[in-house]
Coordinates of C-alpha atoms in Angstrom, one line a residue:
M1 CA -18.4 -16.0 -6.3
D2 CA -22.4 -16.4 -7.2
I3 CA -23.3 -14.3 -4.1
I4 CA -20.8 -11.8 -4.9
L5 CA -21.9 -11.6 -8.8
T6 CA -25.0 -12.0 -8.7
P7 CA -25.5 -8.2 -7.9
F8 CA -23.4 -7.1 -10.7
A9 CA -24.9 -9.6 -12.5
W10 CA -28.8 -7.9 -11.8
L11 CA -27.7 -4.6 -12.3
L12 CA -26.1 -5.6 -16.1
Q13 CA -29.7 -7.5 -16.5
V14 CA -31.8 -4.3 -15.6
F15 CA -29.8 -1.9 -17.7
Y16 CA -30.0 -4.2 -20.8
S17 CA -33.6 -4.4 -20.0
F18 CA -34.0 -1.1 -20.3
C19 CA -31.9 0.4 -23.6
G20 CA -32.0 -3.3 -25.3
S21 CA -28.1 -3.0 -26.3
Y22 CA -24.8 -5.3 -24.9
G23 CA -23.2 -2.4 -25.7
L24 CA -25.0 0.7 -23.7
A25 CA -25.8 -1.9 -20.7
L26 CA -22.1 -1.9 -19.9
I27 CA -21.9 1.3 -20.6
L28 CA -24.6 2.5 -17.8
F29 CA -22.8 -0.2 -15.9
A30 CA -19.6 1.4 -16.1
L31 CA -21.3 5.2 -15.1
V32 CA -22.8 4.0 -12.0
V33 CA -19.9 2.3 -10.8
K34 CA -18.2 5.7 -11.1
V35 CA -20.8 7.8 -9.6
V36 CA -20.9 4.9 -6.4
L37 CA -16.6 5.3 -6.3
F38 CA -16.7 9.1 -7.1
P39 CA -16.9 9.7 -3.1
L40 CA -13.7 7.4 -2.9
S41 CA -11.7 8.6 -5.6
L42 CA -12.0 12.3 -4.4
K43 CA -11.3 11.3 -1.3
G44 CA -7.9 9.7 -2.6
K45 CA -6.9 12.3 -4.2
R46 CA -7.2 14.3 -1.0
S47 CA -5.1 11.7 0.4
M48 CA -2.4 11.7 -2.3
I49 CA -2.1 15.5 -1.7
Q50 CA -1.7 15.0 2.2
M51 CA 0.3 12.3 1.7
N52 CA 2.8 15.0 -1.1
I53 CA 2.5 17.8 1.4
L54 CA 4.6 15.5 3.9
Q55 CA 7.5 14.4 1.8
G56 CA 9.5 16.7 3.4
K57 CA 9.0 15.1 6.6
M58 CA 9.4 12.0 5.1
Q59 CA 12.7 12.8 4.4
K60 CA 14.0 14.4 7.0
L61 CA 13.2 10.8 9.1
Q62 CA 14.6 9.2 5.9
K63 CA 18.1 11.1 7.0
Q64 CA 17.3 10.5 11.2
Y65 CA 16.7 6.5 10.9
G66 CA 17.6 5.3 7.5
K67 CA 20.0 3.0 8.5
D68 CA 17.3 1.6 11.8
K69 CA 14.8 0.0 9.2
Q70 CA 12.8 -0.8 12.1
R71 CA 12.6 2.7 13.9
Y72 CA 12.1 4.5 10.5
N73 CA 9.3 2.4 9.4
L74 CA 7.6 3.2 13.3
E75 CA 8.3 7.4 13.2
V76 CA 6.5 7.1 9.9
Q77 CA 3.6 5.5 11.3
K78 CA 3.5 7.2 14.1
L79 CA 3.7 10.6 11.6
Y80 CA 0.8 9.4 9.2
E81 CA -1.1 8.8 12.7
K82 CA -0.2 12.4 13.8
E83 CA -1.7 13.8 10.2
K84 CA -4.5 11.4 10.0
I85 CA -3.3 10.3 6.6
N86 CA -3.9 6.6 5.4
P87 CA -1.3 5.5 3.3
M88 CA -3.2 3.4 1.3
G89 CA -5.8 5.7 0.4
G90 CA -4.1 7.5 -3.1
C91 CA -3.6 4.4 -4.7
L92 CA -6.0 2.1 -3.8
W93 CA -8.8 4.1 -6.1
S94 CA -6.8 3.5 -9.1
F95 CA -7.4 -0.4 -9.1
I96 CA -11.3 -0.3 -8.3
P97 CA -11.6 -0.1 -12.0
L98 CA -9.4 -3.2 -12.6
I99 CA -10.9 -5.3 -9.3
I100 CA -14.7 -4.1 -11.2
L101 CA -13.5 -5.5 -14.5
M102 CA -12.4 -9.2 -12.8
I103 CA -15.9 -9.3 -11.3
L104 CA -17.6 -8.6 -14.6
Y105 CA -15.0 -11.0 -16.2
P106 CA -17.4 -13.9 -15.2
I107 CA -20.8 -12.4 -16.2
I108 CA -19.3 -12.0 -19.6
R109 CA -18.5 -15.4 -20.0
E110 CA -21.2 -17.0 -18.9
P111 CA -24.1 -15.1 -19.4
I112 CA -26.7 -17.3 -19.8
H113 CA -25.3 -19.0 -16.2
Y114 CA -25.9 -15.2 -14.6
M115 CA -27.9 -13.3 -16.7
M116 CA -31.3 -16.3 -17.0
G117 CA -30.3 -18.1 -14.1
I118 CA -29.2 -21.3 -16.1
N119 CA -26.3 -23.6 -15.4
D120 CA -28.1 -27.3 -15.9
A121 CA -25.7 -28.7 -18.2
N122 CA -28.3 -31.0 -19.9
V123 CA -30.5 -27.3 -20.5
L124 CA -27.1 -25.8 -21.7
N125 CA -27.1 -29.0 -23.9
T126 CA -30.7 -29.2 -25.1
I127 CA -29.9 -25.3 -26.2
A128 CA -26.8 -25.9 -28.3
Q129 CA -28.5 -28.7 -29.8
T130 CA -31.4 -26.3 -30.7
V131 CA -29.4 -23.6 -32.0
N132 CA -27.4 -26.5 -34.5
W133 CA -24.2 -25.3 -31.9
G134 CA -21.7 -27.8 -33.7
T135 CA -21.7 -26.9 -37.1
Q136 CA -22.1 -23.3 -36.3
A137 CA -19.9 -22.6 -33.7
M138 CA -16.7 -24.5 -36.4
D139 CA -18.4 -22.2 -39.0
M140 CA -18.0 -19.3 -37.0
G141 CA -14.0 -20.6 -36.0
W142 CA -15.0 -20.9 -32.5
L143 CA -14.4 -24.9 -32.5
K144 CA -12.1 -26.7 -34.9
E145 CA -14.4 -29.7 -35.5
A146 CA -17.8 -30.0 -34.9
T147 CA -19.1 -32.4 -31.9
D148 CA -22.5 -33.0 -30.5
T149 CA -22.2 -32.3 -26.8
F150 CA -21.8 -28.6 -25.8
A151 CA -18.6 -27.8 -23.3
N152 CA -19.5 -25.6 -20.7
T153 CA -15.3 -24.2 -21.3
G154 CA -14.0 -20.6 -22.3
Y155 CA -15.7 -18.5 -24.3
N156 CA -18.9 -21.9 -25.1
Q157 CA -21.7 -20.0 -23.2
L158 CA -21.0 -16.5 -24.3
Y159 CA -20.7 -18.3 -28.3
L160 CA -24.4 -20.1 -27.4
A161 CA -25.7 -16.9 -26.0
S162 CA -25.1 -15.0 -29.2
L163 CA -26.7 -17.9 -31.5
I164 CA -29.8 -17.3 -29.8
T165 CA -31.8 -14.9 -31.9
P166 CA -35.4 -13.6 -32.3
D167 CA -35.4 -16.2 -34.9
N168 CA -35.3 -19.2 -32.9
L169 CA -36.3 -17.9 -29.3
S170 CA -39.8 -19.8 -29.3
A171 CA -37.8 -23.0 -30.4
V172 CA -35.2 -22.8 -27.7
Q173 CA -37.7 -21.8 -24.7
A174 CA -39.8 -24.9 -26.2
A175 CA -36.7 -27.3 -26.1
V176 CA -35.8 -26.5 -22.6
G177 CA -39.5 -26.9 -21.1
E178 CA -39.8 -24.3 -17.6
A179 CA -36.3 -23.4 -17.9
G180 CA -37.5 -21.5 -21.0
S181 CA -39.2 -18.6 -19.5
K182 CA -35.9 -16.9 -17.9
I183 CA -34.4 -17.6 -21.6
F184 CA -34.0 -14.6 -24.3
A185 CA -32.2 -12.8 -26.8
I186 CA -29.4 -10.6 -26.1
N187 CA -28.1 -7.8 -28.4
F188 CA -24.6 -8.6 -28.8
D189 CA -24.9 -6.1 -31.8
F190 CA -23.0 -2.7 -31.1
L191 CA -23.3 0.4 -33.3
G192 CA -24.3 -2.3 -36.1
L193 CA -20.4 -2.5 -36.5
V194 CA -19.1 -5.1 -33.7
D195 CA -20.4 -7.8 -32.2
L196 CA -19.5 -8.0 -28.5
S197 CA -19.4 -11.9 -28.1
Q198 CA -16.4 -11.8 -31.1
I199 CA -12.6 -11.9 -29.6
P200 CA -10.2 -9.1 -31.3
R201 CA -7.8 -10.3 -33.6
L202 CA -4.9 -8.9 -35.4
Q203 CA -5.9 -10.6 -38.7
F204 CA -9.5 -9.0 -38.6
W205 CA -9.9 -10.0 -42.0
T206 CA -10.5 -13.6 -40.9
I207 CA -13.4 -13.1 -39.0
A208 CA -16.9 -11.0 -39.4
G209 CA -16.8 -7.3 -38.6
G210 CA -13.1 -7.9 -38.2
F211 CA -11.8 -4.6 -38.6
G212 CA -13.9 -3.3 -36.1
L213 CA -13.1 -5.6 -34.1
F214 CA -9.8 -4.4 -34.5
L215 CA -9.9 -0.7 -34.1
L216 CA -11.8 -1.1 -30.9
P217 CA -8.5 -2.5 -28.5
V218 CA -6.5 0.6 -30.5
I219 CA -9.0 3.1 -29.9
S220 CA -9.6 1.8 -26.4
A221 CA -5.2 2.3 -25.7
V222 CA -5.4 5.5 -26.9
S223 CA -8.1 6.7 -24.8
G224 CA -5.7 5.3 -21.8
V225 CA -3.1 7.1 -23.1
F226 CA -5.1 10.3 -22.8
F227 CA -6.4 9.6 -19.2
S228 CA -2.5 9.1 -18.2
L229 CA -1.7 13.0 -19.4
I230 CA -5.0 14.9 -18.1
S231 CA -3.9 12.4 -14.8
M232 CA -1.0 14.0 -14.8
K233 CA -2.1 17.8 -15.3
T234 CA -4.8 17.5 -12.9
N235 CA -2.0 16.5 -10.4
A236 CA 0.2 18.4 -11.2
V237 CA 1.4 19.1 -7.7
N238 CA 1.6 15.4 -6.9
Q239 CA 4.2 16.0 -9.7
Q240 CA 7.0 17.6 -7.3
S241 CA 8.5 14.3 -6.4
T242 CA 10.4 12.0 -7.7
Q243 CA 8.4 8.9 -7.0
S244 CA 5.4 10.9 -8.0
N245 CA 7.1 11.5 -11.6
S246 CA 8.4 7.7 -12.2
T247 CA 4.9 6.6 -11.2
A248 CA 2.9 9.0 -13.6
K249 CA 5.1 8.0 -16.4
S250 CA 5.1 4.6 -15.6
M251 CA 1.1 4.2 -15.8
L252 CA 1.7 6.2 -19.2
I253 CA 3.5 3.0 -20.7
V254 CA 1.2 0.4 -18.4
S255 CA -2.2 1.4 -18.8
P256 CA -2.1 1.8 -23.0
L257 CA -0.7 -2.5 -22.8
I258 CA -3.7 -3.0 -20.3
S259 CA -6.0 -2.0 -22.9
L260 CA -4.0 -3.8 -25.3
W261 CA -3.8 -6.6 -23.5
I262 CA -7.6 -7.0 -22.8
G263 CA -9.1 -5.9 -26.2
F264 CA -7.0 -8.5 -28.2
S265 CA -7.2 -11.5 -25.2
M266 CA -11.0 -11.4 -24.4
P267 CA -14.7 -10.9 -25.6
A268 CA -15.5 -7.1 -27.0
A269 CA -18.0 -6.6 -24.4
L270 CA -14.8 -6.2 -22.2
C271 CA -13.0 -3.9 -24.7
V272 CA -16.2 -2.0 -24.4
Y273 CA -16.0 -1.4 -20.6
W274 CA -12.8 -1.0 -20.4
L275 CA -13.2 2.0 -23.1
A276 CA -16.0 3.5 -21.3
N277 CA -13.9 3.4 -18.0
N278 CA -11.2 5.5 -19.1
L279 CA -13.6 8.0 -21.3
L280 CA -15.4 8.8 -17.9
S281 CA -12.6 8.7 -15.7
M282 CA -11.3 11.5 -17.8
L283 CA -14.4 13.1 -17.4
Q284 CA -14.1 12.1 -13.4
E285 CA -10.5 13.7 -13.4
F286 CA -11.8 17.2 -14.8
L287 CA -14.7 16.9 -12.0
C288 CA -12.0 16.5 -8.8
G289 CA -9.9 18.8 -10.6
K290 CA -12.4 21.8 -10.1
L291 CA -13.5 20.6 -6.4
L292 CA -9.6 20.1 -5.2
K293 CA -8.7 23.2 -6.8
K294 CA -8.5 24.8 -3.4
D295 CA -6.7 22.1 -2.0
Y296 CA -3.8 22.2 -4.8
E297 CA -3.6 25.9 -3.9
Q298 CA -3.2 25.3 -0.4
A299 CA -0.5 22.1 -1.1
A300 CA 1.6 24.3 -3.2
L301 CA 1.8 27.1 -0.9
K302 CA 3.0 24.8 2.1
R303 CA 4.6 22.8 -0.2
A304 CA 6.7 26.3 -1.0
E305 CA 6.6 27.0 2.9
Q306 CA 8.7 23.6 3.1
E307 CA 11.2 24.3 0.9
R308 CA 11.8 27.8 2.6
L309 CA 12.1 26.5 5.5
E310 CA 14.6 23.8 4.6
K311 CA 16.4 25.8 2.4
E312 CA 17.2 28.3 5.7
E313 CA 18.0 25.2 8.1
E314 CA 20.6 24.1 5.5
L315 CA 21.9 27.6 5.7
E316 CA 21.7 27.3 9.2
E317 CA 23.5 23.8 9.6
R318 CA 26.3 25.3 7.2
R319 CA 26.8 28.6 9.7
R320 CA 27.1 25.6 12.3
K321 CA 29.7 23.4 11.3
A322 CA 31.7 26.7 10.0
E323 CA 31.6 28.2 13.0
E324 CA 32.4 24.7 14.6
R325 CA 34.8 24.0 12.5
A326 CA 37.1 27.8 12.9
R327 CA 36.4 27.2 16.9
R328 CA 38.1 23.4 16.5
I329 CA 41.4 25.2 14.3
E330 CA 41.4 28.4 17.0
E331 CA 41.9 25.5 19.9
E332 CA 44.1 23.8 17.8
K333 CA 46.2 26.9 17.9
Q334 CA 46.8 27.6 21.1
N335 CA 47.3 24.4 22.2
K336 CA 50.3 24.2 19.5
G337 CA 51.3 27.4 21.6
K338 CA 51.0 26.2 25.0
K339 CA 53.4 23.3 23.9
K340 CA 55.8 25.0 22.7
K341 CA 55.9 27.1 25.4
A342 CA 56.2 24.1 28.3
E343 CA 59.0 22.8 25.9
K344 CA 60.7 26.2 26.3
K345 CA 60.3 26.6 30.1
P346 CA 63.3 27.3 31.5
Q347 CA 65.2 25.3 34.6
T348 CA 64.7 27.2 38.0
D349 CA 66.9 27.6 40.7
E350 CA 65.2 25.1 43.4
D351 CA 65.8 22.4 41.0
K352 CA 69.8 23.7 40.5
I353 CA 70.4 23.3 44.5
P354 CA 71.8 20.3 46.0
G355 CA 69.5 18.3 48.9
S356 CA 66.5 20.1 47.4
V357 CA 63.0 18.1 47.5
K358 CA 63.2 17.9 43.4
E359 CA 66.9 16.5 43.9
Y360 CA 66.4 13.9 46.1
S361 CA 63.6 12.6 44.4
R362 CA 65.4 11.6 41.7
V363 CA 66.6 8.1 41.5
G364 CA 69.6 7.5 40.4
I365 CA 69.9 8.6 36.7
R366 CA 66.4 8.6 36.1
Q367 CA 66.2 12.1 36.4
Y368 CA 62.2 12.4 35.2
A369 CA 61.1 9.4 37.9
R370 CA 59.6 12.0 40.5
G371 CA 58.0 9.8 43.0
R372 CA 57.9 10.8 47.1
A373 CA 60.4 13.2 47.9
Y374 CA 63.1 10.9 49.9
D375 CA 64.1 12.6 53.6
P376 CA 67.0 11.1 55.3
Y377 CA 66.2 12.7 58.7
R378 CA 62.5 10.8 58.4
Y379 CA 63.9 8.6 61.5
S380 CA 65.9 10.6 63.6
S381 CA 64.8 12.0 67.1
D382 CA 62.6 14.8 66.0
G383 CA 61.5 13.4 62.9
P384 CA 57.6 11.7 62.2
T385 CA 57.9 7.8 62.8
V386 CA 59.9 7.4 66.3
C387 CA 58.3 5.8 69.2
P388 CA 58.0 7.3 72.3
G389 CA 60.7 5.3 74.7
E390 CA 63.3 4.0 71.9
E391 CA 66.5 5.4 71.1
P392 CA 66.2 7.2 67.6
I393 CA 67.8 5.4 64.4
F394 CA 68.8 8.2 63.2
P395 CA 70.8 11.2 65.1
P396 CA 69.2 14.9 65.1
K397 CA 69.4 17.4 61.8
D398 CA 71.5 19.6 63.9
S399 CA 74.0 17.1 64.9
G400 CA 75.8 17.3 61.8
A401 CA 76.1 13.2 61.9
P402 CA 75.6 11.6 58.5
A403 CA 72.6 9.6 58.3
E404 CA 73.4 5.3 58.9
E405 CA 71.0 2.8 57.5
P406 CA 69.7 0.5 60.4
A407 CA 70.5 -3.0 60.1
A408 CA 67.3 -4.1 61.1
I409 CA 64.1 -1.9 62.8
Q410 CA 63.5 -3.4 66.3
A411 CA 59.8 -3.7 67.6
P412 CA 58.8 -2.2 71.1
Q413 CA 59.1 -4.2 74.0
E414 CA 55.8 -4.4 76.1
I415 CA 55.6 -2.7 79.5
P416 CA 53.4 -5.0 82.0
G417 CA 50.2 -2.9 82.9
E418 CA 50.7 -0.4 80.2
A419 CA 49.5 0.0 76.6
V420 CA 52.0 1.1 74.2
E421 CA 50.6 3.3 71.7
T422 CA 52.0 2.5 67.9
K423 CA 51.8 4.6 65.1
Q424 CA 51.8 2.9 61.5
T425 CA 54.5 3.9 59.2
E426 CA 53.5 5.3 55.8
E427 CA 55.2 3.9 52.8

């Protein structure tokens, strides 16, 4: 943590050495952070514009692969790669101020450690005894009872740093010996009204400078509301989707609540940084709106064109479905007409002739059992199944004798020296 926090602490110390005010140093710190992160914020807004342009295509993918989540996510990822868009690029920049605030919090909580480079418990205890820590901390309401030993917990180190003044600085430096060269008095007074080492309270009359401390979180929350409203207007092209509208409304409520929570639960120094960050964010939104004016106009044109194409596709789909429905209705009518004609088809003369193929194909009373046509002269002398050299089973067709069923069909005898050719009969 020291490796990460040391550069930020060094920057805050440089600003304090330049202006001599802890509050102004925090404002300059917020300004530098905004300037450094401005290109990333601008890129994030461009990415947000491109994401909103793709809303139409993503809705199509949702309709097409909505039931298959894995396939849908794969197709969305391919769409992002094709359009060269980072889906997280549009929202990450908005969380960077919170990340910086988390980094700044331990620096503000332990200024002797990070700004003066002293973290030895014995040195801290010596400083506490020199400034009469136990009595003054109890009088200020920081401790419930006076203690002789300094405990480096909570905001005690911040309170201890606020007790080091130009009047007792030389005594403190002399008491700690060699480490005294690193110690200096930090001016926590802001505009002559607020002590930035204090924590604002709802019961502002119970602490010194309480009303100014009470107003600081309230002003910070109001600035958060204004920032959200300005952001909604500058990003008007991104508010065309339902998701964007809900997100903007959520931020309009969440941002002031975060400001109030920070203001009434942490030292006023963090509240000053948050207020400065909101004001600088408003200025950033104004500059981004000017720089991205052409991007917003192009996005609006593309969005309008997509809506026009979607309406045309919807009308074409309705027309196609109507034609398909009409075609099916016509086919059903035609099929019903064919069935009625088939039912009303008259009986032909061939069906009425006794002994005809259709007559013989009937088996008993099963008039509609259509098998192979029966031929009573199949095994006659001129029939298709006669074996050479054998007597015919049935008389020829022209003999007029009735056909009789044979008792058994004799297999032909083999003739020595000659091959008997046989034909397989068909059932």
